[in-house]
Structures are given as C-alpha cells and as structure tokens.
Coordinates of C-alpha atoms and ligand atoms in Angstrom, one line a residue:
M1 CA 11.8 -20.1 0.0
F2 CA 13.8 -22.3 2.8
L3 CA 13.0 -25.8 4.2
P4 CA 12.2 -25.6 8.2
R5 CA 15.2 -26.9 9.9
S6 CA 13.0 -29.7 11.1
V7 CA 11.7 -30.6 7.4
K8 CA 15.6 -30.3 5.9
V9 CA 16.5 -33.2 8.6
K10 CA 13.9 -35.4 7.8
R11 CA 13.6 -35.2 4.1
T12 CA 14.1 -37.7 1.7
P13 CA 16.5 -37.1 -1.4
D14 CA 12.9 -36.9 -3.6
E15 CA 11.8 -34.3 -1.5
D16 CA 14.6 -32.6 -2.4
R17 CA 14.6 -33.5 -6.0
S18 CA 10.8 -31.6 -6.0
C19 CA 12.8 -28.1 -5.2
T20 CA 12.4 -25.9 -8.1
A21 CA 16.0 -23.7 -8.9
K22 CA 14.9 -20.2 -9.5
K23 CA 17.5 -17.2 -10.0
H24 CA 17.3 -14.4 -7.3
K25 CA 18.1 -10.8 -7.8
L26 CA 18.7 -8.7 -4.3
S27 CA 16.7 -5.6 -4.1
S28 CA 18.4 -2.3 -5.8
G29 CA 21.4 -0.6 -4.0
G30 CA 24.1 -2.2 -6.2
S31 CA 24.9 -5.5 -3.4
L32 CA 27.9 -7.6 -4.9
L33 CA 25.5 -10.1 -4.4
E34 CA 23.2 -9.1 -7.3
E35 CA 22.8 -11.6 -9.9
T36 CA 25.4 -14.2 -8.3
T37 CA 23.2 -16.0 -5.8
E38 CA 21.0 -18.5 -6.8
F39 CA 18.6 -20.2 -4.7
Q40 CA 16.3 -23.0 -4.5
D41 CA 12.6 -22.8 -4.0
C42 CA 11.3 -25.7 -1.5
K43 CA 7.9 -25.7 -0.4
S44 CA 7.2 -25.9 3.2
V45 CA 6.3 -29.5 3.9
G46 CA 6.1 -29.6 7.4
T47 CA 4.3 -27.6 10.3
E48 CA 6.7 -28.9 13.0
T49 CA 8.5 -25.6 13.8
S50 CA 7.9 -22.1 13.5
A51 CA 9.9 -22.2 10.3
S52 CA 12.4 -19.9 12.0
T53 CA 15.3 -22.5 11.3
Y54 CA 15.9 -23.0 7.4
S55 CA 17.9 -25.1 5.3
L56 CA 20.1 -22.8 2.5
S57 CA 20.2 -24.6 -0.5
E58 CA 21.2 -21.6 -2.8
T59 CA 24.6 -21.6 -4.6
V60 CA 26.8 -19.0 -4.2
Q61 CA 29.8 -17.8 -6.1
E62 CA 33.2 -18.0 -4.5
H63 CA 33.9 -15.0 -2.2
T64 CA 31.1 -13.1 -2.9
E65 CA 29.2 -13.0 0.1
P66 CA 32.2 -12.8 2.8
A67 CA 33.8 -10.2 1.0
A68 CA 30.9 -8.3 0.6
A69 CA 30.5 -8.0 3.9
D70 CA 34.1 -6.7 4.3
L71 CA 33.2 -3.9 2.4
G72 CA 30.7 -3.0 4.6
V73 CA 27.6 -3.4 1.9
A74 CA 24.7 -2.9 3.7
N75 CA 22.6 -5.6 4.7
T76 CA 20.2 -5.7 1.8
P77 CA 17.0 -7.4 2.3
L78 CA 16.1 -10.2 -0.4
G79 CA 13.8 -9.1 -3.0
K80 CA 10.5 -9.7 -3.2
D81 CA 10.7 -13.2 -4.8
N82 CA 13.2 -14.3 -2.6
Q83 CA 11.1 -13.8 0.8
N84 CA 10.0 -16.9 2.4
T85 CA 6.3 -17.9 2.0
D86 CA 4.8 -20.4 3.8
E87 CA 2.0 -22.6 3.1
D88 CA -0.4 -19.8 3.9
G89 CA 1.3 -17.6 1.5
S90 CA 1.9 -15.3 4.4
L91 CA 5.8 -13.5 4.5
E92 CA 8.1 -15.1 6.4
E93 CA 11.6 -13.1 7.8
P94 CA 14.0 -12.8 5.0
I95 CA 16.7 -15.0 5.1
K96 CA 19.9 -13.3 6.7
S97 CA 22.9 -12.1 3.7
F98 CA 25.4 -11.5 6.4
S99 CA 26.7 -13.0 9.5
K100 CA 27.1 -10.0 11.5
S101 CA 22.9 -9.4 11.3
Q102 CA 22.4 -12.6 12.3
R103 CA 22.0 -12.8 16.3
W104 CA 24.5 -15.1 18.9
A105 CA 23.6 -18.3 19.5
E106 CA 21.5 -18.9 22.7
P107 CA 22.8 -21.9 25.2
G108 CA 21.6 -25.0 23.7
E109 CA 20.9 -23.3 20.5
P110 CA 22.4 -24.7 17.0
V111 CA 25.9 -22.8 16.0
C112 CA 27.3 -21.5 12.9
V113 CA 30.3 -23.6 12.1
V114 CA 31.7 -20.4 10.5
C115 CA 31.2 -17.7 13.0
G116 CA 29.7 -19.1 15.7
R117 CA 26.5 -17.0 15.6
Y118 CA 22.9 -18.6 15.9
G119 CA 22.6 -21.4 12.9
E120 CA 19.4 -20.6 11.9
Y121 CA 19.9 -22.5 8.8
I122 CA 21.1 -25.7 7.5
C123 CA 23.7 -26.0 4.2
D124 CA 21.9 -28.1 2.2
K125 CA 25.2 -29.5 0.9
T126 CA 26.9 -30.4 4.2
D127 CA 24.3 -30.2 6.7
E128 CA 26.3 -28.1 9.0
D129 CA 24.8 -25.0 10.8
V130 CA 25.1 -22.0 9.2
C131 CA 23.9 -18.3 10.3
S132 CA 23.6 -16.5 7.1
L133 CA 24.3 -16.9 3.1
E134 CA 27.8 -15.3 3.9
C135 CA 28.5 -17.9 6.3
K136 CA 27.2 -20.5 4.1
A137 CA 29.7 -19.4 1.3
K138 CA 32.8 -19.5 3.7
H139 CA 31.7 -23.0 4.9
L140 CA 31.5 -24.2 1.2
L141 CA 34.9 -22.6 0.3
Q142 CA 36.6 -24.2 3.6
T143 CA 35.2 -27.4 2.8
Q144 CA 36.0 -27.5 -1.3
A145 CA 39.8 -26.3 0.2
K146 CA 40.0 -29.2 2.7
E147 CA 39.0 -31.6 0.1
K148 CA 41.6 -30.0 -2.6
Q149 CA 43.9 -30.7 0.4
L150 CA 43.1 -33.9 0.7
R151 CA 43.6 -34.4 -3.0
S152 CA 46.6 -32.9 -2.9
D153 CA 48.0 -34.7 -0.4
Q154 CA 47.3 -37.6 -2.1
C155 CA 49.4 -36.5 -5.0
T156 CA 53.8 -37.4 -4.4
D157 CA 55.3 -34.4 -4.0
S158 CA 57.6 -34.6 -6.5
Q159 CA 54.6 -34.1 -8.8
A160 CA 53.5 -31.1 -6.5
E161 CA 56.8 -30.0 -7.2
A162 CA 56.7 -30.2 -10.7
H163 CA 53.5 -28.8 -11.4
L164 CA 54.3 -25.8 -9.3
L165 CA 57.2 -25.1 -11.1
N166 CA 55.7 -25.6 -14.5
T167 CA 52.6 -23.9 -14.2
P168 CA 52.9 -20.2 -15.4
Y169 CA 51.9 -17.7 -12.4
F170 CA 50.8 -14.1 -14.1
Y171 CA 48.3 -12.0 -11.6
K172 CA 45.2 -10.8 -12.8
D173 CA 42.3 -9.6 -11.2
H174 CA 40.3 -12.2 -9.1
S175 CA 37.0 -12.5 -10.4
F176 CA 35.1 -10.9 -7.2
I177 CA 37.6 -7.7 -7.6
L178 CA 36.4 -7.4 -11.1
G179 CA 33.0 -7.3 -9.8
L180 CA 33.3 -4.6 -7.8
Q181 CA 32.2 -1.2 -8.4
D182 CA 35.1 1.5 -8.7
E183 CA 32.8 3.3 -5.9
Q184 CA 33.1 0.3 -3.8
V185 CA 36.9 0.2 -4.3
E186 CA 37.2 3.7 -3.6
N187 CA 35.3 3.4 -0.5
L188 CA 37.4 0.5 0.6
K189 CA 40.5 2.2 0.0
L190 CA 39.4 5.2 1.9
Q191 CA 38.2 3.2 4.9
L192 CA 41.4 1.1 4.9
G193 CA 43.3 4.4 4.7
I194 CA 44.9 3.2 1.3
A195 CA 46.3 5.9 -0.9
V196 CA 48.1 5.3 -4.0
Q197 CA 49.6 7.2 -7.1
G198 CA 50.8 6.3 -10.1
Q199 CA 49.4 5.0 -13.5
Q200 CA 47.0 2.1 -13.9
V201 CA 47.7 0.5 -10.0
P202 CA 45.7 -2.5 -9.8
R203 CA 42.8 -2.6 -7.3
P204 CA 43.6 -4.0 -3.8
I205 CA 42.9 -7.5 -2.9
V206 CA 40.4 -8.1 0.2
E207 CA 41.5 -11.7 0.9
F208 CA 44.8 -13.7 -0.1
E209 CA 42.6 -16.2 -2.0
H210 CA 42.5 -13.8 -4.7
C211 CA 46.2 -13.7 -5.7
G212 CA 45.7 -17.3 -6.8
F213 CA 48.6 -18.4 -4.6
P214 CA 49.8 -21.9 -4.9
E215 CA 48.1 -24.4 -2.1
T216 CA 51.5 -24.6 -0.1
L217 CA 51.8 -21.0 0.2
N218 CA 48.1 -20.4 1.2
N219 CA 49.0 -23.5 3.9
N220 CA 51.6 -21.4 4.9
L221 CA 50.2 -17.9 5.3
M222 CA 47.3 -19.7 7.3
N223 CA 50.3 -21.5 9.8
S224 CA 51.6 -18.0 10.4
G225 CA 48.3 -16.9 11.6
Y226 CA 47.5 -14.6 8.2
E227 CA 44.0 -14.7 8.2
V228 CA 43.1 -11.7 6.2
P229 CA 45.9 -9.4 4.5
T230 CA 46.5 -6.0 6.1
P231 CA 46.1 -3.0 4.0
I232 CA 49.5 -2.6 2.5
Q233 CA 49.3 -6.0 1.6
M234 CA 46.3 -5.7 0.1
Q235 CA 47.3 -2.8 -2.2
M236 CA 51.0 -3.9 -2.5
I237 CA 50.7 -7.5 -3.1
P238 CA 48.8 -7.2 -6.6
V239 CA 51.1 -4.4 -7.6
G240 CA 54.5 -6.5 -6.7
L241 CA 52.9 -9.1 -8.2
L242 CA 52.4 -7.4 -11.4
G243 CA 56.1 -7.0 -11.2
R244 CA 55.5 -3.4 -11.0
D245 CA 58.0 -0.7 -9.2
I246 CA 56.9 0.3 -5.9
L247 CA 57.6 2.7 -3.2
A248 CA 55.5 2.2 -0.3
S249 CA 55.0 3.7 3.0
A250 CA 53.1 2.1 6.4
D251 CA 53.8 2.0 9.6
T252 CA 55.8 -0.6 11.9
G253 CA 53.9 -3.3 12.4
S254 CA 51.3 -3.0 9.4
G255 CA 52.5 -6.0 7.7
K256 CA 55.0 -4.6 5.1
T257 CA 57.2 -7.3 5.3
A258 CA 54.9 -9.9 4.4
A259 CA 53.4 -7.3 1.7
F260 CA 56.8 -7.3 -0.3
L261 CA 58.0 -11.0 0.5
L262 CA 55.1 -12.4 -1.2
P263 CA 55.5 -10.9 -4.4
V264 CA 59.4 -11.7 -4.1
I265 CA 58.7 -15.3 -3.5
M266 CA 56.0 -15.7 -6.5
K267 CA 58.9 -14.3 -8.5
V268 CA 61.5 -16.2 -7.4
L269 CA 59.9 -19.4 -7.1
K270 CA 60.4 -20.1 -11.3
E271 CA 63.6 -18.6 -11.3
T272 CA 66.4 -20.7 -12.0
E273 CA 69.7 -18.7 -11.9
T274 CA 70.5 -17.7 -8.5
P275 CA 70.5 -15.4 -6.2
S276 CA 67.2 -13.7 -7.6
A277 CA 66.5 -11.2 -5.1
L278 CA 68.4 -8.9 -2.7
I279 CA 66.7 -7.9 0.4
L280 CA 68.3 -4.9 2.1
A281 CA 67.4 -4.0 5.4
P282 CA 69.1 -1.1 7.6
T283 CA 69.6 -3.5 10.4
R284 CA 70.9 -6.8 11.6
E285 CA 67.5 -7.1 13.9
L286 CA 65.5 -6.3 10.8
A287 CA 67.0 -8.3 8.7
I288 CA 67.1 -11.1 10.9
Q289 CA 63.2 -10.5 11.3
I290 CA 62.9 -10.5 7.2
E291 CA 64.5 -13.8 7.1
R292 CA 62.4 -15.6 9.7
Q293 CA 59.5 -14.5 8.2
A294 CA 60.7 -15.5 4.8
K295 CA 61.3 -18.7 5.6
E296 CA 57.9 -18.9 7.2
L297 CA 56.4 -18.2 4.1
M298 CA 58.7 -20.2 1.8
A299 CA 58.3 -23.6 3.8
G300 CA 57.7 -26.5 1.4
L301 CA 58.2 -24.4 -1.8
P302 CA 60.6 -26.1 -4.1
N303 CA 64.3 -24.9 -3.9
M304 CA 63.7 -21.6 -1.9
R305 CA 67.0 -21.3 -0.1
T306 CA 67.6 -17.6 1.8
V307 CA 70.8 -16.3 3.0
L308 CA 71.0 -13.8 5.5
L309 CA 74.5 -11.3 4.9
V310 CA 74.4 -9.0 8.2
G311 CA 77.2 -7.8 10.5
G312 CA 77.9 -9.1 14.0
L313 CA 78.1 -12.5 13.0
P314 CA 81.2 -14.8 11.3
L315 CA 81.4 -14.0 7.8
P316 CA 82.8 -17.5 6.3
P317 CA 79.6 -18.9 7.3
Q318 CA 77.7 -16.6 5.1
L319 CA 79.8 -16.5 2.3
H320 CA 79.9 -20.5 2.1
R321 CA 75.8 -20.3 2.1
L322 CA 75.9 -17.6 -0.3
K323 CA 77.6 -19.9 -2.9
Q324 CA 74.7 -22.7 -2.5
S325 CA 72.4 -21.4 -5.2
V326 CA 70.3 -19.6 -2.7
K327 CA 67.5 -17.6 -3.9
V328 CA 66.8 -14.5 -1.9
I329 CA 69.6 -12.8 -0.3
I330 CA 68.8 -10.9 2.8
A331 CA 71.3 -8.3 3.8
T332 CA 72.9 -5.2 5.5
P333 CA 74.6 -2.4 3.2
G334 CA 77.7 -2.8 4.9
R335 CA 78.0 -6.8 4.9
L336 CA 77.4 -6.6 1.6
L337 CA 79.7 -4.6 0.5
E338 CA 82.3 -6.3 2.5
I339 CA 81.6 -9.7 0.8
L340 CA 81.5 -7.9 -2.6
K341 CA 84.7 -6.4 -2.2
Q342 CA 86.1 -9.8 -0.9
S343 CA 84.7 -12.2 -3.1
S344 CA 84.0 -13.0 -6.3
V345 CA 80.4 -13.5 -5.7
Q346 CA 78.8 -11.6 -8.7
L347 CA 74.9 -10.6 -8.1
H348 CA 74.3 -9.9 -12.0
S349 CA 71.3 -12.8 -11.5
I350 CA 69.3 -10.7 -9.4
K351 CA 66.0 -9.4 -11.0
I352 CA 64.4 -8.1 -7.8
V353 CA 65.7 -5.7 -5.0
V354 CA 63.6 -4.5 -2.3
V355 CA 64.9 -1.8 0.1
D356 CA 63.6 -2.1 3.5
E357 CA 63.9 1.8 4.5
D358 CA 62.3 1.5 7.8
K359 CA 62.8 4.8 8.4
K360 CA 59.7 5.4 11.2
L361 CA 59.0 8.5 11.8
F362 CA 60.3 9.0 15.8
K363 CA 58.0 7.8 18.5
P364 CA 58.9 8.2 22.0
P365 CA 59.8 4.8 23.6
V366 CA 57.0 3.5 25.9
L367 CA 58.3 2.7 29.7
V368 CA 56.1 -0.5 31.2
F369 CA 56.7 -0.9 35.0
V370 CA 55.9 -4.7 36.5
D371 CA 56.4 -6.0 40.0
C372 CA 58.7 -9.0 39.1
K373 CA 61.6 -10.2 37.1
L374 CA 59.9 -12.9 35.2
G375 CA 56.7 -10.3 34.7
A376 CA 59.1 -8.0 32.8
D377 CA 60.7 -10.9 30.4
L378 CA 57.3 -12.5 30.1
L379 CA 55.7 -9.3 29.2
S380 CA 58.4 -8.0 27.0
D381 CA 58.5 -10.9 24.7
A382 CA 54.6 -11.0 24.5
V383 CA 54.6 -7.1 23.6
H384 CA 57.1 -7.9 20.8
K385 CA 55.8 -11.1 19.4
I386 CA 51.9 -9.3 19.2
T387 CA 53.2 -5.7 18.5
G388 CA 56.3 -6.5 16.4
L389 CA 57.6 -3.7 18.4
Q390 CA 61.6 -3.6 19.8
C391 CA 61.1 -4.6 23.2
T392 CA 63.6 -5.3 26.0
A393 CA 63.2 -6.3 29.8
M394 CA 65.4 -4.3 32.3
H395 CA 65.6 -6.1 36.4
S396 CA 68.3 -6.4 38.8
E397 CA 69.3 -9.7 36.9
K398 CA 70.5 -7.6 34.1
S399 CA 74.5 -7.2 34.0
Q400 CA 75.9 -3.8 33.9
V401 CA 76.9 -4.4 30.0
E402 CA 73.4 -5.3 29.3
R403 CA 71.9 -2.2 31.4
T404 CA 74.2 0.3 29.7
D405 CA 73.4 -1.5 26.0
I406 CA 69.3 -0.7 27.0
L407 CA 69.6 2.4 28.3
Q408 CA 71.8 3.7 25.1
G409 CA 69.3 1.5 23.0
L410 CA 66.4 3.9 24.8
L411 CA 68.4 6.7 23.8
Q412 CA 69.4 5.7 19.8
E413 CA 65.8 4.3 19.0
K414 CA 66.8 1.2 19.2
Y415 CA 64.0 0.1 21.5
E416 CA 60.5 1.1 21.4
V417 CA 59.0 -0.6 24.6
I418 CA 61.1 -1.2 28.0
V419 CA 59.5 -3.4 30.7
S420 CA 61.1 -3.2 33.9
T421 CA 60.9 -3.6 37.3
G422 CA 61.1 -0.7 39.9
V423 CA 64.9 -0.3 38.9
L424 CA 64.3 2.0 36.0
G425 CA 61.7 3.9 38.5
R426 CA 64.3 6.5 40.0
G427 CA 67.0 8.2 39.4
L428 CA 67.6 8.2 35.8
D429 CA 66.6 11.1 33.6
L430 CA 65.0 8.9 30.5
V431 CA 64.1 12.0 29.1
N432 CA 62.6 10.6 25.8
V433 CA 60.2 8.8 27.7
K434 CA 56.7 10.3 27.3
L435 CA 54.4 7.4 28.3
V436 CA 54.6 5.2 31.4
V437 CA 52.4 2.5 32.0
N438 CA 52.3 0.9 35.6
F439 CA 51.1 -2.5 34.3
D440 CA 51.4 -3.6 38.0
M441 CA 50.5 -0.8 40.2
P442 CA 53.7 0.0 42.8
S443 CA 53.2 -1.1 46.2
T444 CA 53.7 2.4 47.9
M445 CA 52.4 5.8 46.8
D446 CA 56.2 7.0 46.8
E447 CA 57.1 4.5 44.0
Y448 CA 54.0 5.2 42.1
V449 CA 55.1 9.0 42.0
H450 CA 58.8 8.4 40.9
Q451 CA 57.4 5.7 38.2
V452 CA 54.8 8.1 36.5
G453 CA 57.3 10.9 37.0
R454 CA 59.3 8.8 34.3
A455 CA 57.0 10.2 31.7
G456 CA 57.9 14.1 31.0
R457 CA 60.8 14.8 32.7
L458 CA 62.2 18.3 32.8
G459 CA 59.2 20.4 32.4
H460 CA 57.8 18.0 29.4
S461 CA 54.3 16.7 29.6
G462 CA 53.9 13.2 29.5
T463 CA 51.4 10.2 29.9
A464 CA 51.1 7.6 32.5
I465 CA 48.4 4.7 32.3
T466 CA 48.0 2.8 35.3
F467 CA 46.2 -0.5 36.2
I468 CA 44.9 -1.2 39.2
N469 CA 43.0 -3.7 41.2
N470 CA 42.0 -4.9 44.8
N471 CA 45.7 -5.8 45.3
S472 CA 46.3 -2.2 45.6
K473 CA 43.6 -1.5 47.9
K474 CA 44.9 0.2 50.4
L475 CA 46.5 2.9 47.9
F476 CA 42.8 3.7 46.4
W477 CA 41.9 7.3 48.2
D478 CA 45.3 8.1 48.1
V479 CA 45.7 7.6 44.2
V480 CA 42.5 9.3 43.7
K481 CA 43.4 12.4 45.6
R482 CA 47.0 12.7 43.8
V483 CA 45.4 11.9 40.1
K484 CA 41.9 13.4 40.0
P485 CA 43.6 17.1 40.4
T486 CA 45.2 16.7 37.0
G487 CA 41.7 16.5 35.4
T488 CA 42.1 12.7 34.7
I489 CA 39.0 10.9 34.3
L490 CA 39.0 8.1 37.1
P491 CA 37.3 4.6 36.3
P492 CA 34.2 4.5 38.0
Q493 CA 34.8 0.9 39.9
L494 CA 37.8 2.7 41.3
L495 CA 35.7 5.7 42.3
N496 CA 32.6 3.7 43.5
S497 CA 34.9 1.1 45.3
P498 CA 34.0 0.6 49.1
Y499 CA 37.9 0.6 50.0
L500 CA 38.0 4.3 48.9
H501 CA 35.1 5.3 50.5
D502 CA 36.0 3.6 53.5
Q503 CA 39.8 5.1 53.6
K504 CA 38.2 8.8 53.0
R505 CA 35.9 8.1 55.9
R506 CA 38.7 7.5 58.3
E507 CA 40.7 10.4 56.6
Q508 CA 37.9 12.8 57.5
Q509 CA 37.3 11.3 61.2
R510 CA 40.9 12.0 61.5
L511 CA 41.0 15.4 60.7
K512 CA 38.1 16.1 62.5
Q513 CA 39.9 14.7 65.8
L514 CA 43.1 16.6 64.8
Q515 CA 40.9 20.0 64.2
S516 CA 39.7 19.6 67.8
S517 CA 42.8 19.3 69.8
L518 CA 44.2 22.1 67.8
V519 CA 43.6 25.6 69.6
T520 CA 42.1 28.3 67.5
G521 CA 40.7 32.0 68.0
D522 CA 37.4 30.3 67.7
N523 CA 37.6 27.4 70.3
I524 CA 40.1 28.9 72.9
M525 CA 37.2 30.3 75.2
D526 CA 35.8 26.7 75.4
I527 CA 39.2 25.0 75.7
I528 CA 40.0 27.3 78.9
K529 CA 36.4 26.7 80.0
K530 CA 36.8 22.8 79.8
H531 CA 40.2 23.4 81.6
N532 CA 38.5 25.2 84.5
K533 CA 36.0 22.7 85.1
N534 CA 38.2 19.7 84.8
N535 CA 40.2 21.5 87.5
S536 CA 37.5 22.3 90.0
Q537 CA 36.0 19.0 89.4
R538 CA 39.4 17.7 90.9
Ligands
LIG601 P1 55.6 -6.3 9.9 O1 54.9 -4.8 9.8 O2 56.1 -6.6 8.6 O3 56.8 -5.8 10.6 O4 54.6 -7.1 10.9 C1 54.5 -7.0 11.9 C2 53.7 -8.1 12.2 O5 52.4 -8.2 11.9 C3 54.7 -9.1 12.3 O6 55.0 -10.0 13.5 C4 53.9 -10.3 11.2 O7 54.2 -11.5 10.9 C5 52.4 -10.0 11.5 N1 51.6 -10.4 10.6 C6 52.0 -9.6 9.1 N2 50.9 -9.6 8.3 C7 50.0 -10.4 8.9 C8 48.6 -10.8 8.2 N3 48.1 -10.2 7.2 N4 47.6 -11.3 9.5 C9 48.5 -11.4 10.8 N5 49.7 -11.2 11.1 C10 50.2 -10.4 10.1

C-alpha cells in the first residue's frame, strides 16, 4: 500500500519508520519485475485525498523496469498482496508499473520528473513526482549517476586517469540481461530485426549502461545524443567487447560506426603499444566522418590520439601525426598503401582491424526542391545532420565546376539527396532520380509539372511528394485536377479547402458561359430566333 500524496508530504520520519518492509511478487506472466521489486507497505493515515496519488517507497533493482518496458512486457497488474488497501480495507487501483500505462498530466497537475506524464506518486527517496515504478527506477538511477558524477568530479583528473588505466575491463552480460528469459531475448531480437549467426553469440544489450563503460565514455555518449543503442549497436557492441571477429551488416544511418568504435575504444584504451587499431574506410568522406565520431567518443579518455590517412589532403602532416603515438589509424586503403610504401612506419602493433565496407545497396537519389538558395543550403545541412545521408545543395550561386561535380556525384551515387532550387527543375535528364520532394511548392503549375517530372524519366515510374500550404492557395484546384487522375490520395485539408471550392465554382461558371456562346446543332435555332428578335426590336 502507498501513502496518499498529501499524507506523504506531511508525514514525519517517525511515521515513515512505522512502514513495514514487505517483498512482493508480481502476478504470473514471467514479468521482469518478478522478485526484484520490493515495496514498503505503509498504512494510510490520512483522509484528505481520494488517495489517487501515492508515494512510491519500494526498492527497485537497477535497470529492471525501464528495460522491461522497452521489451514490451505487458503491464502486469500487481499481485493481490500488492494492491493497496485503504483504511476500510477496500481495494484501490494498483500502482502503475510502467510509464506508458500512465496518462499525461493535466495543466496544474504534478508532472513525472522523468517522462513528463502525470506524477501520481512521490518518490520516497527524493520527494520528486514520478508516474510509475519504471520512472521511479529511472529517476533513482539518474540521481545515483548525478551523485557519482559529483563524486568523480571531485577526484583529480590524474587520479581518474590512473584508475581508468589500471582497472581491467572484461565484458560480461549485465545482471539485467542475464535475468531475461531466452524467449524474451528472442522476442526482442525479432522486434528489432536483429539476426545473428555464429557460436555462443552474446545477448544484445538494451542500454549503454549494460556495457560497464567508464564514466567519461558514458558522458561522451550522452553528449553526442546517444541515449539508447540502435539495434546494430545492441548486438554488435557486446560481441566486439568480447574481442570476437564480427561480420556485420546494417543500413546506412543505423549507427554502425559507433557499433564498431565503442569496442575499439575499450580495447585500445589500455594498450600501450601504438598504433593499436586500424579502421579502413572506402572513401575520404567516410573516413573523415568516422574520425569525427571517434574523437567525440574518445574525448577526455587518456592517450587516445587518432590519425586520418586519406587522399586529397597533403601527405606530410598525416605522416608526421602518424608518428606521434596515435592509438587509432583511420585510413583509406590507397593512402595507407602510399604511406607504407614510402615510409618506415610499422603496423605490427595493430591488434584490431575494422573494415568499414559501406557497400550499400543502390538506393536512387532523392531530389528535393525548395524555393530559395538559403533554404537549399540549410535543408541540405539539416538532412545530413539528422539522417547521416550524403547531401548537397544546388542553386544559382554554385559555380559551373561545383554544378558538374554535383551532377556527377548524383550519377556516381556519391550523393543520396540533392536539395535544389528551380535550377534542376528542367532540362537535364536525371535518369536515376526516382523520388522528388517539392519541399516548397513552386509558384506555377508549369514549374510544378517540370519538377515532378524529374522523377521517372524515360518511361520509368517515379514518385513525387509535395508539401503544399495556403501560400499556394491559388494553385489548389489546378493541382487537384492534375494529381487526382493518377490515383493519388489527396489530403482532406486540400480537398475541403474553401479556396479549392471557390476555384472550382468559378471554373464551372466560366465553362457554362463558354458553352452558351458556342454554336451547336442543339442551340442553333435559339440563337437565330434571338438574333431575329433583336433585329426586329431595332
Ligand atoms: P552511422 O550509421 O554510423 O553513420 O550513424 C548515423 C548517425 O546516427 C550518425 O550521425 C551518428 O552520430 C548517429 N548515431 C549513432 N548511434 C546513435 C545512437 N545510439 N543514438 C543516436 N544517434 C546515433
């Protein structure tokens, strides 16, 4: 049983002590919470509220609830002995286990400090509002982490460094992962599209915390915005941390780079011989991206230098850097061979080799149209940052050399997205474009027709996605007339727009007028009669 909010706020330490500890089990169903959750039963002592808001005073083991929710475990109601009983002994609503089963807070209501839902309960340890056991567990973990961080901040850097380098690291399944049933793990992999082959492949992790990384690395992950691992990371990181050979395949943008970088970082962290790891990438752009990500993740870790060995940049500085006790080499094969041929650099200290093949299935490029140069530059940057796709902008300020490079890049699959102003709208046959997005609707139907025509040239079929708003209201009816016959389902906002109906009505009126002025077999006698009448009147 749990205390009503108001009572909890007012209660004294003595009252707290009167609460008796009791271990609860969840009802059947193999919930992950089973036997891991302790609740303290406290007799309700107040009558002020409807007792709809309670203090959570159970002890929850690390990671239990959040991950349980992630795994889609049903929101198992608490067993009979968990149900709250008020003074009259009547049953109250069971305490919510998972955040997702809690409703959102109404204005003015307490808000869960973790997820923002209705803060129905008060955490007994911190007096903060939480919505469920899951969020209480998360909240306590966050609080612990903050306290830890505070403590570690108090250590001097060199102490922390020495500690980091002297503590051996071995990956083993986290207790939470070990506690999962085989069926749950298989279900998780199925849901996330993780397929594995091989002997004794370790279970995937569900959170980065399951890896037992040093604090600095965990902070770097947070700072890079990596809150939860992607599916390829979940499975690949434990395998990599065990030092096993891996052949992995996942889509572009799925987080492959961090999936191999994190085990590499952990492996080379304590290596004293340099260089310790070699990462080969097929292109300069990819190598640069990998190095950027490696630097982000390695920030603050001791002696973790990287070197980039790629063509198209001067060789001497790269050679010089290579000789500065770097831990990780990130190279394109051509430049690496060039360096090995001409210098005395030895690579016998290398223990880990990663080949980032990046041979993606051919995906036709996307052509996005916007209405101004600045829009093209900004959107191209944003798409690249958010999706990791290779993007470029095309507009009238690009020089002829740049334009040629972009068009060649499009043909050679260097670019996956081109954001362009109207300059690419007509003329050129961009045969491999299959998808056009009119991010800004052009100002005329003529231009629109040319732009959507970029998808599906030479008899190939293609798709166009058009964003349209009231700025283009004068074109509504024309667009509908043009697009509807293709079988496209049009948004009701467009079909129900008063502008569209107005345009349609005017067009029909114009047609009627036109029809009445045309001479046909049906109306010729009427026209003659009218003409005669007019003449006789004159
Ligand atoms: P990649 O597939 O390795 O090229 O990664 C694509 C993008 O996703 C990059 O911008 C990464 O920084 C980002 N990324 C990788 N892992 C995560 C993660 N766990 N959470 C959020 N973003 C990630």
